[in-house]
Amino acid sequence: MASTFFEGMFALPQANGDNCDTMRDGLCVVPMEENAKTLDPLLRLCHPSSINDPPILELDAIQSIFNAANKYSMEAAEFFILRALVCTRYLEKEPLRVFAIACLLKAGKEARIAATATLALADEDMVYIPELQLLSGADHFHLQKYRKACTNRARDVANDLSWMIIRPENNDIWYICTQTATTCDYICPLEDYPEEGVAAWWLIDYIGPCKQALEKTPAGKTVKAYELLVAAAQVAKNCPDCGMTELGQFSAHPMDQHGSTSISNPSPVDAPAPFNDPRADVILRSSDNVDFRCYKALLALASAFFEGMFALPQSTGKGINAMKDGLCIVPMEENAKVLELLLKLGHPSSINNPPILELDVIRSVFNAASKYNMEDAEIFVLRSLVSARYLEKEPLRVFAIACLLKAAKEARIAAAATLALDVGKMPFVPEMRDLSAADYFYLQEYRRACASTASHEADQDHLDWITNDFGESFPCSESLDICPATALKDGDTIVLTWWWDNYIIPCRQMLEKTPAGKMVKAHELLVAAAQATRNCPDCANNSFIGLVAFSARFCEKIDEAISKVPLSRLSMQ
């Protein structure tokens, strides 16, 4: 009744029991692949006792139990398991883990429920979970993108309170204060309500903290946090009206609402030069029927695989496809595009004219080079992967490919290159479908650590090196009356404030999103800072030149600090 699989199995003729291994206490024994931890709750889900006493399914076992239920066609059990997966206790305590398990089970509805539950977690609270080893990087990327979109939406709701309409019939007038400015310190007039007093405390002491909290945890329940409500209400306690407002009622407002075609192989064609040499002594035929005429000696030098193959006794050539123009044909699994690039890496012509490897084929070429034991080709491919043009334009894609190739050194180089990407604008790359979510998680963790390190380098207590490297930074000989961008320090030393307000502070803000040293040398930053000195003749003459020199050293200091941030926990799945 519970399983169509067992229904069909028991409909077949049964064993006669002569074999002792198949019987116990006169009953037929059916061997199962599942262990007792999985089989026990699975069978309980089908037992009448589960109606009043359903089994409690732990997250550790849910995936294996669901897979067993699916294997044995137990639809009712599958339904129960998915419902147990998104129960409140798991969604509140381990929403990221529920999301990962739901994705692995291809349970779209439950994955969306769990994704919403993760909004109650700040990025820094998203801890590593074992399921990330199996989850695709694409799923983890889409979760991060969803969380970012929710943060933006929550920010919009908190910034635009037009939905907050006065509705006296519902007693929704909690923010109105009838006191005067002399009795309530928090009154502020709003043009929209010229006849009403509107309390300002809730804007400053409730909405303000709400905005900050929503930046990290964009969930509706964030604004109902007891600490937020109490802290805001404490501010209003000295005013009779404000002290009686229904802040809890406002916080409960539902903000969350606001097929393929097969093509037969064509007839074999010859590859272009240099693989059409009539003097060649062997033909390698690609999977899409392109013939590459090669020299056995060159192949043997480049590949230990071919060296061993050609040392074996060769085919007699009597097979219909074994020979062409008197040459032995070696069928290859690689297509012509990959095979041509691979063979060029072992050909003398590549010394002066090495092939250009596009990111789309690097994985295939590297895997082929590894398969045929072409070590020099592997080195060349990895060097091409971390070339400047790819690191500058597609660092995230380079990182994903390096992880998939288990190239740890190149993955770390690419991870550092991703620091030039805005954390909120990380693009989706196709390799994420194969990338382990664990590796993507570690990359995000690394970027957060680098952002913290880089922004700290712009703190005032980290800038002692300025005096050591530059002496008196940005000196100005003009008086305070002429140069408004100076300030007295320690009573007698004049220092400039324009470079701090108009350069260092913007740098710090930028480094929190894109923690790469080169960002502080951006032309726009330097020009904007220099513009602040235009009213002082002395500063105007020296500021830009000084900033260029300073930014170069500042860049070095940031990169030096970031280089000490480790990225050592890549899973390389």
Coordinates of C-alpha atoms in Angstrom, one line a residue:
M1 CA 0.0 0.0 0.0
A2 CA 2.8 2.4 0.8
S3 CA 5.1 1.5 -2.1
T4 CA 4.4 0.6 -5.7
F5 CA 7.9 -0.8 -5.8
F6 CA 7.1 -3.4 -3.2
E7 CA 3.6 -4.0 -4.6
G8 CA 5.2 -5.0 -7.9
M9 CA 7.9 -7.1 -6.2
F10 CA 5.5 -9.1 -4.1
A11 CA 3.3 -9.8 -7.1
L12 CA 6.2 -11.8 -8.6
P13 CA 6.7 -15.6 -7.8
Q14 CA 8.5 -15.8 -4.4
A15 CA 11.5 -17.9 -3.5
N16 CA 10.7 -21.4 -2.1
G17 CA 12.8 -20.9 1.0
D18 CA 15.3 -23.8 0.4
N19 CA 18.2 -21.4 0.8
C20 CA 18.6 -20.7 4.5
D21 CA 19.9 -17.2 3.8
T22 CA 16.5 -16.1 2.4
M23 CA 14.4 -17.2 5.4
R24 CA 14.2 -16.3 9.1
D25 CA 11.5 -17.6 11.5
G26 CA 9.7 -19.0 8.4
L27 CA 9.7 -15.6 6.7
C28 CA 11.3 -14.5 3.5
V29 CA 14.3 -12.1 4.1
V30 CA 14.6 -9.2 1.6
P31 CA 18.1 -7.7 1.7
M32 CA 18.1 -3.8 1.6
E33 CA 20.8 -1.4 0.6
E34 CA 19.9 1.1 3.3
N35 CA 21.3 1.0 6.8
A36 CA 19.1 0.7 9.9
K37 CA 19.2 4.5 10.6
T38 CA 17.6 5.2 7.2
L39 CA 15.3 2.1 7.0
D40 CA 13.8 2.5 10.5
P41 CA 12.2 5.9 10.0
L42 CA 11.3 5.1 6.4
L43 CA 9.2 2.1 7.4
R44 CA 7.7 4.0 10.4
L45 CA 6.4 6.5 7.9
C46 CA 4.3 3.7 6.4
H47 CA 3.2 2.1 9.7
P48 CA -0.2 2.9 11.2
S49 CA 1.4 4.0 14.5
S50 CA 2.9 7.0 12.7
I51 CA -0.6 8.6 12.5
N52 CA -0.5 9.5 16.2
D53 CA 3.3 9.2 16.7
P54 CA 5.1 10.3 13.5
P55 CA 8.9 9.8 13.6
I56 CA 11.2 12.8 14.2
L57 CA 13.5 13.1 11.2
E58 CA 16.9 14.7 11.9
L59 CA 18.5 16.8 9.2
D60 CA 21.5 14.5 9.0
A61 CA 19.2 11.7 7.8
I62 CA 16.6 13.5 5.8
Q63 CA 18.5 13.3 2.5
S64 CA 19.1 9.5 2.6
I65 CA 15.5 8.8 3.8
F66 CA 14.1 10.9 1.0
N67 CA 16.3 9.2 -1.6
A68 CA 15.1 5.8 -0.3
A69 CA 11.5 6.8 -0.4
N70 CA 11.9 8.0 -3.9
K71 CA 13.7 4.8 -4.9
Y72 CA 10.9 2.7 -3.6
S73 CA 8.1 4.9 -5.0
M74 CA 6.7 5.9 -1.6
E75 CA 5.0 9.2 -2.5
A76 CA 3.3 9.7 0.9
A77 CA 6.6 9.3 2.7
E78 CA 8.3 11.8 0.3
F79 CA 5.6 14.4 1.0
F80 CA 6.1 13.9 4.8
I81 CA 9.9 14.2 4.6
L82 CA 9.8 17.4 2.6
R83 CA 7.3 18.9 5.1
A84 CA 9.6 17.8 8.0
L85 CA 12.5 19.5 6.2
V86 CA 10.9 22.9 6.3
C87 CA 9.5 22.7 9.8
T88 CA 9.9 25.7 12.0
R89 CA 12.7 24.4 14.2
Y90 CA 15.0 23.7 11.3
L91 CA 14.2 26.9 9.4
E92 CA 14.9 29.0 12.5
K93 CA 18.1 27.2 13.5
E94 CA 19.7 26.0 10.3
P95 CA 18.0 27.7 7.3
L96 CA 21.2 27.5 5.1
R97 CA 21.4 23.8 5.7
V98 CA 17.7 23.3 4.9
F99 CA 18.2 25.3 1.6
A100 CA 21.2 23.1 0.6
I101 CA 19.4 19.8 1.3
A102 CA 16.3 21.0 -0.6
C103 CA 18.4 21.9 -3.6
L104 CA 20.1 18.5 -3.5
L105 CA 16.7 16.9 -3.4
K106 CA 15.5 19.1 -6.3
A107 CA 12.7 20.3 -4.1
G108 CA 12.1 23.8 -5.5
K109 CA 9.3 24.9 -3.3
E110 CA 11.2 23.9 -0.1
A111 CA 14.4 25.6 -1.4
R112 CA 12.5 28.9 -1.8
I113 CA 11.0 28.6 1.7
A114 CA 14.5 28.0 3.1
A115 CA 16.0 30.8 1.1
T116 CA 13.5 33.2 2.7
A117 CA 14.4 31.9 6.1
T118 CA 18.1 32.6 5.5
L119 CA 17.2 36.3 5.4
A120 CA 17.2 36.3 9.2
L121 CA 21.0 35.5 9.1
A122 CA 23.6 38.2 8.4
D123 CA 26.3 37.3 5.9
E124 CA 28.9 36.9 8.6
D125 CA 26.6 34.5 10.5
M126 CA 26.3 32.1 7.5
V127 CA 28.5 29.3 8.8
Y128 CA 30.0 26.4 6.8
I129 CA 27.8 23.4 6.5
P130 CA 28.7 19.9 5.2
E131 CA 26.1 20.0 2.4
L132 CA 28.1 22.7 0.7
Q133 CA 30.5 20.1 -0.5
L134 CA 27.7 18.6 -2.7
L135 CA 25.7 21.8 -3.5
S136 CA 26.5 23.4 -6.8
G137 CA 28.1 26.8 -6.8
A138 CA 25.3 28.0 -9.1
D139 CA 22.7 27.4 -6.3
H140 CA 24.8 29.2 -3.8
F141 CA 25.3 32.1 -6.1
H142 CA 21.5 32.4 -6.8
L143 CA 20.9 32.4 -3.0
Q144 CA 23.4 35.2 -2.5
K145 CA 21.8 37.1 -5.4
Y146 CA 18.3 36.6 -3.9
R147 CA 19.5 37.8 -0.4
K148 CA 21.0 41.0 -2.0
A149 CA 17.8 41.7 -3.9
C150 CA 15.8 41.3 -0.6
T151 CA 18.2 43.7 1.1
N152 CA 17.5 46.3 -1.6
R153 CA 13.7 45.7 -1.4
A154 CA 13.7 46.0 2.4
R155 CA 15.7 49.2 2.2
D156 CA 13.2 50.7 -0.2
V157 CA 10.3 49.9 2.1
A158 CA 12.1 51.5 5.1
N159 CA 13.0 54.6 3.0
D160 CA 9.5 55.1 1.5
L161 CA 6.9 55.0 4.2
S162 CA 4.1 56.1 1.9
W163 CA 2.3 52.8 2.7
M164 CA 1.9 54.1 6.3
I165 CA -1.6 55.8 5.9
I166 CA -3.4 57.3 8.9
R167 CA -6.5 55.2 9.5
P168 CA -8.4 56.4 12.5
E169 CA -11.0 53.7 12.1
N170 CA -8.3 51.2 12.8
N171 CA -6.7 53.2 15.6
D172 CA -3.5 53.3 13.4
I173 CA -2.5 56.8 14.7
W174 CA 0.4 55.8 16.9
Y175 CA 2.9 58.3 15.5
I176 CA 0.7 61.4 16.1
C177 CA 1.7 63.6 19.0
T178 CA -0.8 66.3 20.2
Q179 CA 1.7 67.9 22.6
T180 CA 3.6 71.1 21.8
A181 CA 7.3 71.5 21.1
T182 CA 7.7 72.8 24.7
T183 CA 6.3 69.6 26.2
C184 CA 7.7 67.1 23.7
D185 CA 11.3 67.3 22.5
Y186 CA 10.5 65.0 19.6
I187 CA 7.9 67.0 17.6
C188 CA 8.7 67.7 14.0
P189 CA 6.2 69.2 11.5
L190 CA 5.6 67.4 8.2
E191 CA 4.2 69.2 5.2
D192 CA 2.0 66.3 4.5
Y193 CA 0.2 66.7 7.8
P194 CA 0.0 70.5 8.4
E195 CA -2.7 70.2 11.1
E196 CA -1.1 67.4 13.0
G197 CA 2.0 67.1 15.2
V198 CA 4.2 64.2 14.2
A199 CA 6.7 62.7 16.6
A200 CA 10.3 62.6 15.4
W201 CA 11.6 60.1 17.8
W202 CA 10.3 57.1 15.9
L203 CA 12.1 58.2 12.7
I204 CA 15.4 58.6 14.5
D205 CA 15.3 56.0 17.2
Y206 CA 13.2 53.3 15.5
I207 CA 13.2 53.6 11.7
G208 CA 16.9 54.5 11.7
P209 CA 18.1 51.4 13.6
C210 CA 15.6 49.3 11.5
K211 CA 17.3 50.4 8.3
Q212 CA 20.7 49.4 9.7
A213 CA 19.4 46.0 10.9
L214 CA 17.7 45.3 7.6
E215 CA 21.0 45.9 5.7
K216 CA 22.3 42.7 7.4
T217 CA 19.1 40.7 7.9
P218 CA 16.4 41.8 5.4
A219 CA 13.5 39.8 7.1
G220 CA 10.2 41.3 8.2
K221 CA 10.7 39.9 11.7
T222 CA 13.9 42.0 12.1
V223 CA 11.8 45.1 12.7
K224 CA 9.9 43.4 15.5
A225 CA 13.0 42.6 17.5
Y226 CA 12.3 43.3 21.2
E227 CA 15.5 45.2 21.7
L228 CA 14.7 47.6 18.9
L229 CA 11.2 48.3 20.3
V230 CA 12.3 48.8 23.8
A231 CA 15.2 51.1 22.9
A232 CA 12.9 53.3 20.8
A233 CA 10.2 53.4 23.3
Q234 CA 12.6 54.5 26.0
V235 CA 13.3 57.7 24.1
A236 CA 9.6 58.6 24.1
K237 CA 8.8 57.9 27.7
N238 CA 9.1 61.6 28.8
C239 CA 6.2 62.7 26.6
P240 CA 2.7 61.7 27.6
D241 CA 1.5 61.1 24.0
C242 CA 4.7 59.5 22.6
G243 CA 5.0 57.3 25.7
M244 CA 1.6 55.7 24.9
T245 CA 2.2 55.0 21.2
E246 CA 1.6 51.5 19.8
L247 CA 5.0 50.8 18.5
G248 CA 4.4 47.1 18.6
Q249 CA 1.3 47.5 16.4
F250 CA 3.4 49.4 13.7
S251 CA 6.2 46.9 13.8
A252 CA 3.7 44.1 13.1
H253 CA 2.7 45.7 9.8
P254 CA 3.2 43.1 7.0
M255 CA 6.3 44.6 5.3
D256 CA 7.0 41.2 3.7
Q257 CA 4.0 41.6 1.5
H258 CA 5.0 45.2 0.3
G259 CA 14.8 18.5 -26.2
S260 CA 18.0 18.0 -28.3
T261 CA 18.5 17.2 -32.0
S262 CA 21.1 14.5 -32.9
I263 CA 23.3 15.0 -36.0
S264 CA 25.1 12.2 -37.7
N265 CA 28.9 12.4 -38.0
P266 CA 30.0 13.9 -41.3
S267 CA 32.6 12.3 -43.5
P268 CA 36.2 12.7 -42.2
V269 CA 38.0 15.9 -43.3
D270 CA 41.6 16.9 -42.9
A271 CA 42.7 19.4 -40.2
P272 CA 44.4 22.7 -41.2
A273 CA 48.1 23.3 -41.0
P274 CA 50.3 22.2 -39.4
F275 CA 48.3 19.0 -39.1
N276 CA 47.9 18.3 -42.8
D277 CA 51.6 17.4 -43.4
P278 CA 51.7 14.5 -46.0
R279 CA 55.0 13.3 -44.4
A280 CA 53.2 12.5 -41.1
D281 CA 53.2 8.9 -39.9
V282 CA 50.0 8.7 -37.9
I283 CA 46.5 10.1 -37.9
L284 CA 44.5 11.2 -34.8
R285 CA 40.8 11.4 -35.6
S286 CA 38.7 13.6 -33.4
S287 CA 35.2 12.7 -32.2
D288 CA 33.7 14.9 -34.9
N289 CA 35.7 13.3 -37.7
V290 CA 38.5 15.7 -38.3
D291 CA 41.8 14.0 -39.1
F292 CA 45.1 15.4 -37.6
R293 CA 48.2 14.1 -39.3
C294 CA 51.0 13.9 -36.7
Y295 CA 54.5 12.7 -36.1
K296 CA 54.8 9.8 -33.7
A297 CA 58.1 11.1 -32.4
L298 CA 56.7 14.5 -31.5
L299 CA 53.7 12.9 -29.8
A300 CA 55.9 10.6 -27.8
L301 CA 58.1 13.5 -26.7
A302 CA 55.1 15.5 -25.6
S303 CA 53.1 12.7 -24.0
A304 CA 54.1 9.7 -21.9
F305 CA 50.7 8.2 -22.9
F306 CA 51.5 8.2 -26.6
E307 CA 55.1 7.1 -26.0
G308 CA 53.8 4.0 -24.3
M309 CA 51.1 3.4 -26.9
F310 CA 53.5 3.6 -29.9
A311 CA 55.9 1.2 -28.1
L312 CA 53.2 -1.5 -28.4
P313 CA 52.7 -3.7 -31.5
Q314 CA 50.6 -1.7 -34.0
S315 CA 47.3 -2.8 -35.7
T316 CA 47.6 -4.7 -39.0
G317 CA 45.3 -2.2 -40.6
K318 CA 42.8 -4.7 -42.1
G319 CA 39.9 -3.0 -40.3
I320 CA 37.8 -0.8 -42.6
N321 CA 38.5 2.3 -40.6
A322 CA 41.9 1.5 -39.3
M323 CA 44.0 3.0 -42.1
K324 CA 43.9 6.1 -44.3
D325 CA 46.5 6.8 -47.0
G326 CA 48.6 4.0 -45.6
L327 CA 48.6 5.6 -42.1
C328 CA 47.2 4.1 -38.9
I329 CA 44.1 6.0 -37.5
V330 CA 43.9 6.6 -33.8
P331 CA 40.3 7.5 -32.7
M332 CA 40.2 10.2 -30.1
E333 CA 37.4 11.1 -27.7
E334 CA 38.1 14.9 -27.9
N335 CA 36.4 17.1 -30.6
A336 CA 38.5 18.9 -33.2
K337 CA 38.5 22.3 -31.3
V338 CA 40.1 20.8 -28.2
L339 CA 42.3 18.3 -30.0
E340 CA 43.8 21.1 -32.3
L341 CA 44.7 23.2 -29.3
L342 CA 46.2 20.3 -27.4
L343 CA 48.3 19.1 -30.3
K344 CA 49.6 22.6 -30.9
L345 CA 50.9 22.7 -27.4
G346 CA 53.2 19.8 -28.3
H347 CA 54.2 21.1 -31.8
P348 CA 57.4 23.0 -32.5
S349 CA 55.3 25.8 -34.1
S350 CA 54.0 26.8 -30.7
I351 CA 57.4 28.1 -29.6
N352 CA 57.0 31.3 -31.7
N353 CA 53.2 31.2 -32.1
P354 CA 51.6 29.6 -28.9
P355 CA 47.9 29.0 -29.2
I356 CA 45.5 31.4 -27.5
L357 CA 43.3 29.4 -25.1
E358 CA 39.8 30.9 -24.5
L359 CA 38.2 30.3 -21.1
D360 CA 35.4 28.3 -22.8
V361 CA 37.9 25.5 -23.7
I362 CA 40.5 25.7 -21.0
R363 CA 38.9 23.0 -18.8
S364 CA 38.6 20.6 -21.8
V365 CA 42.1 21.2 -23.0
F366 CA 43.6 20.8 -19.5
N367 CA 41.6 17.6 -18.8
A368 CA 42.8 16.2 -22.1
A369 CA 46.4 17.1 -21.3
S370 CA 46.1 15.4 -18.0
K371 CA 44.5 12.4 -19.5
Y372 CA 47.4 12.0 -22.0
N373 CA 50.2 12.8 -19.5
M374 CA 51.3 16.0 -21.2
E375 CA 52.8 17.9 -18.2
D376 CA 54.2 20.8 -20.2
A377 CA 50.8 21.4 -21.7
E378 CA 49.2 21.3 -18.3
I379 CA 51.6 24.0 -17.1
F380 CA 50.9 26.2 -20.2
V381 CA 47.1 25.9 -19.8
L382 CA 47.2 26.9 -16.1
R383 CA 49.5 29.8 -16.9
S384 CA 47.0 30.9 -19.6
L385 CA 44.1 30.6 -17.1
V386 CA 45.6 33.3 -14.8
S387 CA 46.7 35.6 -17.6
A388 CA 46.1 39.3 -17.0
R389 CA 43.3 39.6 -19.5
Y390 CA 41.2 36.9 -17.8
L391 CA 42.0 38.0 -14.3
E392 CA 40.9 41.6 -15.1
K393 CA 37.8 40.8 -17.0
E394 CA 36.5 37.5 -15.6
P395 CA 38.2 36.8 -12.2
L396 CA 35.2 34.9 -10.8
R397 CA 35.1 32.6 -13.8
V398 CA 38.9 32.0 -13.5
F399 CA 38.4 31.1 -9.8
A400 CA 35.7 28.6 -10.6
I401 CA 37.7 27.0 -13.4
A402 CA 40.8 26.7 -11.2
C403 CA 38.8 25.1 -8.4
L404 CA 37.3 22.6 -10.9
L405 CA 40.8 21.8 -12.1
K406 CA 42.0 21.4 -8.5
A407 CA 44.6 24.1 -9.2
A408 CA 44.9 25.6 -5.7
K409 CA 47.7 28.1 -6.6
E410 CA 45.7 29.5 -9.5
A411 CA 42.5 29.6 -7.4
R412 CA 44.1 31.8 -4.8
I413 CA 45.4 34.1 -7.5
A414 CA 42.0 34.4 -9.0
A415 CA 40.3 34.9 -5.6
A416 CA 42.6 37.9 -5.0
A417 CA 41.6 39.3 -8.5
T418 CA 37.9 39.0 -7.5
L419 CA 38.5 41.7 -4.9
A420 CA 38.2 44.3 -7.6
L421 CA 34.6 43.3 -8.1
D422 CA 31.9 45.1 -6.1
V423 CA 30.5 42.6 -3.6
G424 CA 27.0 43.4 -4.7
K425 CA 27.6 42.9 -8.4
M426 CA 29.3 39.5 -8.5
P427 CA 28.1 38.0 -11.8
F428 CA 26.8 34.6 -12.5
V429 CA 29.3 32.4 -14.5
P430 CA 28.4 29.1 -16.2
E431 CA 31.1 27.1 -14.3
M432 CA 29.1 27.7 -11.1
R433 CA 26.8 24.9 -12.1
D434 CA 29.7 22.5 -11.5
L435 CA 31.5 24.4 -8.7
S436 CA 31.2 23.2 -5.1
A437 CA 29.1 25.6 -3.0
A438 CA 31.7 25.1 -0.4
D439 CA 34.4 26.7 -2.5
Y440 CA 32.0 29.6 -3.3
F441 CA 31.3 30.0 0.4
Y442 CA 35.0 30.1 1.2
L443 CA 35.5 32.8 -1.5
Q444 CA 32.8 34.9 0.1
E445 CA 34.4 34.4 3.5
Y446 CA 37.8 35.4 2.1
R447 CA 36.4 38.5 0.4
R448 CA 34.8 39.6 3.7
A449 CA 38.1 39.2 5.6
C450 CA 39.9 41.2 2.9
A451 CA 37.3 44.0 3.0
S452 CA 37.7 44.2 6.8
T453 CA 41.5 44.3 6.4
A454 CA 41.6 46.8 3.6
S455 CA 39.1 49.2 5.3
H456 CA 41.1 49.1 8.5
E457 CA 44.2 50.3 6.6
A458 CA 42.2 53.5 6.0
D459 CA 41.6 54.0 9.7
Q460 CA 43.4 56.9 11.3
D461 CA 45.3 54.6 13.7
H462 CA 46.7 52.6 10.7
L463 CA 48.1 55.6 8.9
D464 CA 51.3 56.2 10.9
W465 CA 53.3 55.2 7.9
I466 CA 52.4 58.5 6.2
T467 CA 54.7 60.5 8.4
N468 CA 57.5 58.0 8.0
D469 CA 57.2 57.8 4.2
F470 CA 56.1 61.3 3.3
G471 CA 57.2 63.4 6.3
E472 CA 54.6 66.3 6.7
S473 CA 51.7 65.1 4.6
F474 CA 50.4 67.6 2.1
P475 CA 51.9 70.7 3.8
C476 CA 50.3 74.1 3.2
S477 CA 52.1 77.4 3.8
E478 CA 48.9 79.5 3.7
S479 CA 47.2 80.8 6.8
L480 CA 43.9 79.5 8.2
D481 CA 42.2 82.6 6.8
I482 CA 43.2 81.7 3.2
C483 CA 43.1 77.9 3.3
P484 CA 39.8 76.7 4.8
A485 CA 41.0 73.1 4.5
T486 CA 43.4 73.3 7.5
A487 CA 42.9 72.5 11.1
L488 CA 44.9 72.9 14.3
K489 CA 46.2 69.7 15.9
D490 CA 47.9 69.6 19.4
G491 CA 47.6 73.3 19.5
D492 CA 50.4 74.3 17.2
T493 CA 50.8 71.9 14.3
I494 CA 48.8 72.7 11.1
V495 CA 47.6 69.7 9.2
L496 CA 45.3 69.5 6.2
T497 CA 41.8 68.0 6.5
W498 CA 40.8 68.1 2.9
W499 CA 42.7 64.9 2.0
W500 CA 41.1 63.1 4.9
D501 CA 37.5 64.1 4.2
N502 CA 37.7 64.0 0.4
Y503 CA 40.1 61.1 -0.2
I504 CA 40.7 58.8 2.8
I505 CA 37.0 58.5 3.8
P506 CA 35.8 57.8 0.3
C507 CA 38.6 55.3 0.0
R508 CA 37.5 53.5 3.1
Q509 CA 33.9 53.3 1.8
M510 CA 35.1 51.9 -1.5
L511 CA 37.3 49.3 0.1
E512 CA 34.4 47.9 2.0
K513 CA 32.9 46.8 -1.3
T514 CA 36.0 46.4 -3.5
P515 CA 39.0 45.6 -1.2
A516 CA 41.7 45.9 -3.9
G517 CA 44.7 48.2 -3.5
K518 CA 44.4 49.6 -7.0
M519 CA 41.0 51.0 -6.2
V520 CA 42.6 53.9 -4.2
K521 CA 44.4 55.0 -7.3
A522 CA 41.2 55.5 -9.3
H523 CA 41.5 58.7 -11.3
E524 CA 38.0 59.8 -10.3
L525 CA 38.9 59.6 -6.6
L526 CA 42.1 61.6 -7.0
V527 CA 40.4 64.3 -9.1
A528 CA 37.4 64.6 -6.7
A529 CA 39.8 65.0 -3.7
A530 CA 42.0 67.5 -5.5
Q531 CA 38.9 69.6 -6.4
A532 CA 38.4 70.3 -2.7
T533 CA 41.7 72.3 -2.7
R534 CA 40.8 74.7 -5.5
N535 CA 40.2 77.7 -3.3
C536 CA 43.8 77.6 -1.8
P537 CA 46.7 78.5 -4.2
D538 CA 49.3 76.4 -2.3
C539 CA 47.1 73.3 -2.0
A540 CA 45.9 73.6 -5.6
N541 CA 49.5 73.5 -6.9
N542 CA 50.6 70.5 -4.8
S543 CA 47.5 68.4 -4.1
F544 CA 47.2 66.3 -7.2
I545 CA 50.9 65.5 -7.5
G546 CA 51.0 64.6 -3.8
L547 CA 47.9 62.5 -4.0
V548 CA 49.2 60.5 -6.9
A549 CA 52.4 59.6 -5.0
F550 CA 50.5 59.0 -1.8
S551 CA 47.9 56.7 -3.5
A552 CA 50.6 54.6 -5.0
R553 CA 52.1 53.9 -1.6
F554 CA 48.6 53.5 -0.1
C555 CA 47.9 50.9 -2.7
E556 CA 51.1 49.0 -1.8
K557 CA 50.2 49.1 1.9
I558 CA 46.7 47.7 1.2
D559 CA 47.9 44.9 -1.0
E560 CA 50.6 44.0 1.5
A561 CA 47.9 43.7 4.2
I562 CA 45.5 41.7 2.0
S563 CA 48.3 39.3 1.0
K564 CA 48.4 38.1 4.6
V565 CA 44.7 37.1 4.5
P566 CA 44.6 33.3 4.0
L567 CA 42.4 31.3 1.6
S568 CA 43.3 27.8 2.6
R569 CA 40.1 25.9 3.0
L570 CA 39.1 25.3 -0.6
S571 CA 37.5 21.9 -1.1
M572 CA 38.5 21.6 -4.8
Q573 CA 35.6 19.2 -5.5

